mmCIF file of C-alpha atoms in Angstrom:
data_model
loop_
_atom_site.group_PDB
_atom_site.id
_atom_site.type_symbol
_atom_site.label_atom_id
_atom_site.label_comp_id
_atom_site.label_asym_id
_atom_site.label_seq_id
_atom_site.Cartn_x
_atom_site.Cartn_y
_atom_site.Cartn_z
ATOM 1 C CA UNK A 1 0.208 -0.288 -0.490
ATOM 2 C CA UNK A 2 1.413 3.655 -1.554
ATOM 3 C CA UNK A 3 0.070 6.704 0.869
ATOM 4 C CA UNK A 4 1.403 10.309 -0.185
ATOM 5 C CA UNK A 5 0.319 13.469 0.891
ATOM 6 C CA UNK A 6 -1.614 16.515 -1.131
ATOM 7 C CA UNK A 7 3.035 17.974 -1.488
ATOM 8 C CA UNK A 8 3.630 14.734 -2.809
ATOM 9 C CA UNK A 9 1.021 14.106 -4.758
ATOM 10 C CA UNK A 10 2.715 17.895 -6.424
ATOM 11 C CA UNK A 11 5.393 17.053 -6.967
ATOM 12 C CA UNK A 12 4.537 13.172 -8.314
ATOM 13 C CA UNK A 13 3.010 15.485 -11.066
ATOM 14 C CA UNK A 14 5.678 17.506 -12.049
ATOM 15 C CA UNK A 15 7.641 14.815 -12.703
ATOM 16 C CA UNK A 16 5.875 13.635 -14.541
ATOM 17 C CA UNK A 17 6.159 16.342 -17.723
ATOM 18 C CA UNK A 18 9.752 16.947 -16.591
ATOM 19 C CA UNK A 19 12.434 15.069 -19.546
ATOM 20 C CA UNK A 20 14.387 12.432 -17.747
ATOM 21 C CA UNK A 21 17.555 14.238 -15.891
ATOM 22 C CA UNK A 22 21.121 13.363 -16.245
ATOM 23 C CA UNK A 23 21.714 12.018 -12.305
ATOM 24 C CA UNK A 24 25.619 12.156 -11.678
ATOM 25 C CA UNK A 25 26.280 9.655 -9.298
ATOM 26 C CA UNK A 26 29.598 7.364 -8.542
ATOM 27 C CA UNK A 27 29.204 3.168 -9.063
ATOM 28 C CA UNK A 28 30.624 2.670 -5.419
ATOM 29 C CA UNK A 29 27.597 5.672 -4.142
ATOM 30 C CA UNK A 30 24.561 3.786 -6.478
ATOM 31 C CA UNK A 31 25.326 0.593 -4.321
ATOM 32 C CA UNK A 32 25.426 1.932 -1.289
ATOM 33 C CA UNK A 33 21.920 3.680 -1.477
ATOM 34 C CA UNK A 34 20.625 1.246 -3.669
ATOM 35 C CA UNK A 35 21.751 -2.196 -2.092
ATOM 36 C CA UNK A 36 22.093 -0.947 1.423
ATOM 37 C CA UNK A 37 23.899 -4.270 4.195
ATOM 38 C CA UNK A 38 20.742 -4.488 6.148
ATOM 39 C CA UNK A 39 20.969 -6.459 9.962
ATOM 40 C CA UNK A 40 18.821 -8.237 12.231
ATOM 41 C CA UNK A 41 20.287 -6.511 15.930
ATOM 42 C CA UNK A 42 17.810 -6.819 18.218
ATOM 43 C CA UNK A 43 14.407 -7.541 16.408
ATOM 44 C CA UNK A 44 15.066 -4.431 14.659
ATOM 45 C CA UNK A 45 16.527 -4.210 10.809
ATOM 46 C CA UNK A 46 18.954 -1.562 10.785
ATOM 47 C CA UNK A 47 20.975 0.152 7.326
ATOM 48 C CA UNK A 48 24.596 -1.056 8.200
ATOM 49 C CA UNK A 49 26.738 0.981 5.070
ATOM 50 C CA UNK A 50 29.660 -0.290 6.127
ATOM 51 C CA UNK A 51 29.502 -3.953 7.587
ATOM 52 C CA UNK A 52 30.599 -2.703 11.039
ATOM 53 C CA UNK A 53 27.352 -3.717 13.588
ATOM 54 C CA UNK A 54 28.141 -6.090 16.301
ATOM 55 C CA UNK A 55 25.164 -7.207 17.781
ATOM 56 C CA UNK A 56 27.048 -8.089 21.298
ATOM 57 C CA UNK A 57 28.343 -4.270 21.214
ATOM 58 C CA UNK A 58 24.664 -2.748 20.745
ATOM 59 C CA UNK A 59 23.137 -2.251 24.090
ATOM 60 C CA UNK A 60 20.026 -2.092 23.359
ATOM 61 C CA UNK A 61 18.592 -1.044 26.822
ATOM 62 C CA UNK A 62 20.051 2.189 26.021
ATOM 63 C CA UNK A 63 18.745 2.751 22.908
ATOM 64 C CA UNK A 64 15.711 1.623 24.036
ATOM 65 C CA UNK A 65 16.312 4.999 25.867
ATOM 66 C CA UNK A 66 16.848 6.935 24.067
ATOM 67 C CA UNK A 67 14.471 5.770 21.396
ATOM 68 C CA UNK A 68 11.044 4.597 23.286
ATOM 69 C CA UNK A 69 10.858 1.683 21.235
ATOM 70 C CA UNK A 70 12.015 0.380 18.006
ATOM 71 C CA UNK A 71 10.157 1.900 15.627
ATOM 72 C CA UNK A 72 12.085 5.253 17.074
ATOM 73 C CA UNK A 73 14.904 2.914 16.776
ATOM 74 C CA UNK A 74 14.925 2.696 13.493
ATOM 75 C CA UNK A 75 13.015 5.084 12.155
ATOM 76 C CA UNK A 76 16.319 7.384 13.374
ATOM 77 C CA UNK A 77 19.297 5.100 12.613
ATOM 78 C CA UNK A 78 17.697 4.087 8.533
ATOM 79 C CA UNK A 79 18.032 7.618 7.850
ATOM 80 C CA UNK A 80 19.606 8.309 4.047
ATOM 81 C CA UNK A 81 19.706 11.736 2.706
ATOM 82 C CA UNK A 82 20.158 10.154 -1.203
ATOM 83 C CA UNK A 83 20.962 13.622 -1.695
ATOM 84 C CA UNK A 84 24.108 13.110 -0.175
ATOM 85 C CA UNK A 85 25.511 9.947 -2.585
ATOM 86 C CA UNK A 86 25.290 12.325 -5.534
ATOM 87 C CA UNK A 87 26.066 15.848 -7.034
ATOM 88 C CA UNK A 88 24.163 17.719 -8.416
ATOM 89 C CA UNK A 89 21.353 17.222 -10.125
ATOM 90 C CA UNK A 90 17.448 18.911 -10.422
ATOM 91 C CA UNK A 91 14.982 18.029 -7.710
ATOM 92 C CA UNK A 92 13.305 15.976 -9.661
ATOM 93 C CA UNK A 93 15.302 14.171 -10.873
ATOM 94 C CA UNK A 94 16.778 12.513 -7.097
ATOM 95 C CA UNK A 95 12.713 12.388 -6.775
ATOM 96 C CA UNK A 96 12.618 9.792 -9.552
ATOM 97 C CA UNK A 97 15.539 8.227 -8.438
ATOM 98 C CA UNK A 98 14.492 7.394 -5.195
ATOM 99 C CA UNK A 99 11.564 5.705 -6.162
ATOM 100 C CA UNK A 100 13.594 3.199 -8.004
ATOM 101 C CA UNK A 101 15.835 2.914 -4.613
ATOM 102 C CA UNK A 102 12.768 2.420 -3.032
ATOM 103 C CA UNK A 103 10.803 -0.458 -5.365
ATOM 104 C CA UNK A 104 14.876 -1.621 -4.608
ATOM 105 C CA UNK A 105 14.993 -1.847 -0.730
ATOM 106 C CA UNK A 106 10.654 -3.319 -0.841
ATOM 107 C CA UNK A 107 12.310 -5.852 -2.717
ATOM 108 C CA UNK A 108 15.636 -6.479 -0.783
ATOM 109 C CA UNK A 109 13.877 -6.082 2.818
ATOM 110 C CA UNK A 110 10.776 -8.673 1.254
ATOM 111 C CA UNK A 111 13.944 -11.467 0.497
ATOM 112 C CA UNK A 112 15.855 -10.843 3.248
ATOM 113 C CA UNK A 113 13.529 -10.657 5.962
ATOM 114 C CA UNK A 114 10.056 -12.460 4.435
ATOM 115 C CA UNK A 115 9.140 -12.072 8.559
ATOM 116 C CA UNK A 116 8.476 -8.781 8.883
ATOM 117 C CA UNK A 117 6.087 -6.612 7.791
ATOM 118 C CA UNK A 118 7.671 -2.549 6.111
ATOM 119 C CA UNK A 119 7.274 0.918 6.299
ATOM 120 C CA UNK A 120 9.271 2.998 3.736
ATOM 121 C CA UNK A 121 9.256 6.869 4.164
ATOM 122 C CA UNK A 122 10.551 9.462 1.225
ATOM 123 C CA UNK A 123 10.313 12.452 2.650
ATOM 124 C CA UNK A 124 10.810 15.531 0.032
ATOM 125 C CA UNK A 125 12.231 18.720 2.002
ATOM 126 C CA UNK A 126 13.652 22.136 0.529
ATOM 127 C CA UNK A 127 15.195 19.999 -1.604
ATOM 128 C CA UNK A 128 16.406 17.219 0.080
ATOM 129 C CA UNK A 129 15.133 13.776 -0.579
ATOM 130 C CA UNK A 130 15.414 11.217 2.540
ATOM 131 C CA UNK A 131 14.553 8.314 3.146
ATOM 132 C CA UNK A 132 13.992 5.804 6.406
ATOM 133 C CA UNK A 133 12.483 2.690 7.067
ATOM 134 C CA UNK A 134 11.172 0.699 9.610
ATOM 135 C CA UNK A 135 9.799 -3.008 10.541
ATOM 136 C CA UNK A 136 5.474 -2.473 11.451
ATOM 137 C CA UNK A 137 4.859 -3.862 14.534
ATOM 138 C CA UNK A 138 1.935 -4.323 16.505
ATOM 139 C CA UNK A 139 2.941 -3.474 19.772
ATOM 140 C CA UNK A 140 4.175 0.199 18.706
ATOM 141 C CA UNK A 141 2.115 3.411 17.161
ATOM 142 C CA UNK A 142 3.637 4.129 13.857
ATOM 143 C CA UNK A 143 6.734 6.496 13.565
ATOM 144 C CA UNK A 144 4.542 9.547 11.090
ATOM 145 C CA UNK A 145 0.896 10.816 11.822
ATOM 146 C CA UNK A 146 -1.471 9.367 10.401
ATOM 147 C CA UNK A 147 -3.186 12.133 8.679
ATOM 148 C CA UNK A 148 -0.064 13.201 5.826
ATOM 149 C CA UNK A 149 -1.823 15.924 4.948
ATOM 150 C CA UNK A 150 -0.429 17.733 8.400
ATOM 151 C CA UNK A 151 2.832 18.016 6.921
ATOM 152 C CA UNK A 152 2.252 20.925 5.534
ATOM 153 C CA UNK A 153 6.143 21.351 5.212
ATOM 154 C CA UNK A 154 7.884 17.960 3.877
ATOM 155 C CA UNK A 155 6.197 15.970 0.419
ATOM 156 C CA UNK A 156 6.097 11.780 2.375
ATOM 157 C CA UNK A 157 5.362 9.394 0.550
ATOM 158 C CA UNK A 158 4.392 5.611 2.715
ATOM 159 C CA UNK A 159 4.842 2.758 1.225
ATOM 160 C CA UNK A 160 4.227 -0.229 3.675
ATOM 161 C CA UNK A 161 4.286 -3.579 2.945
#
């Protein structure tokens, strides 16, 4: 299921009429954001870009005291700002790339962790595209407000699967 707010609908409409833009990105950076390493840490799925996380070194009690729950921890840790991995490009082109990355993450998460349901959040604000995700948990509230149109200053797309 995909949900968007009105700001994202407007941005996607603008993207439809734009021609394809060229995005300059190194293959290393493309690989990092397109198919990052995911690691399971205390029933949380975390992006581990450089394959450095060691579960035994994670102080999970401290983490829960900082983030209140697993959803908050994942949503905070699993944030990638797409613009940080590419050379400057037109904002609609960055959004189009982010949609492709979102689909890739969906496939990879479903394949590697079929026992979980996920929420991927794509947001656009002030020219920057940010992606993050978290596991959907019945016993924890959503990381986002239910009404996405309450976010007036950013365009948001949410994909749950």
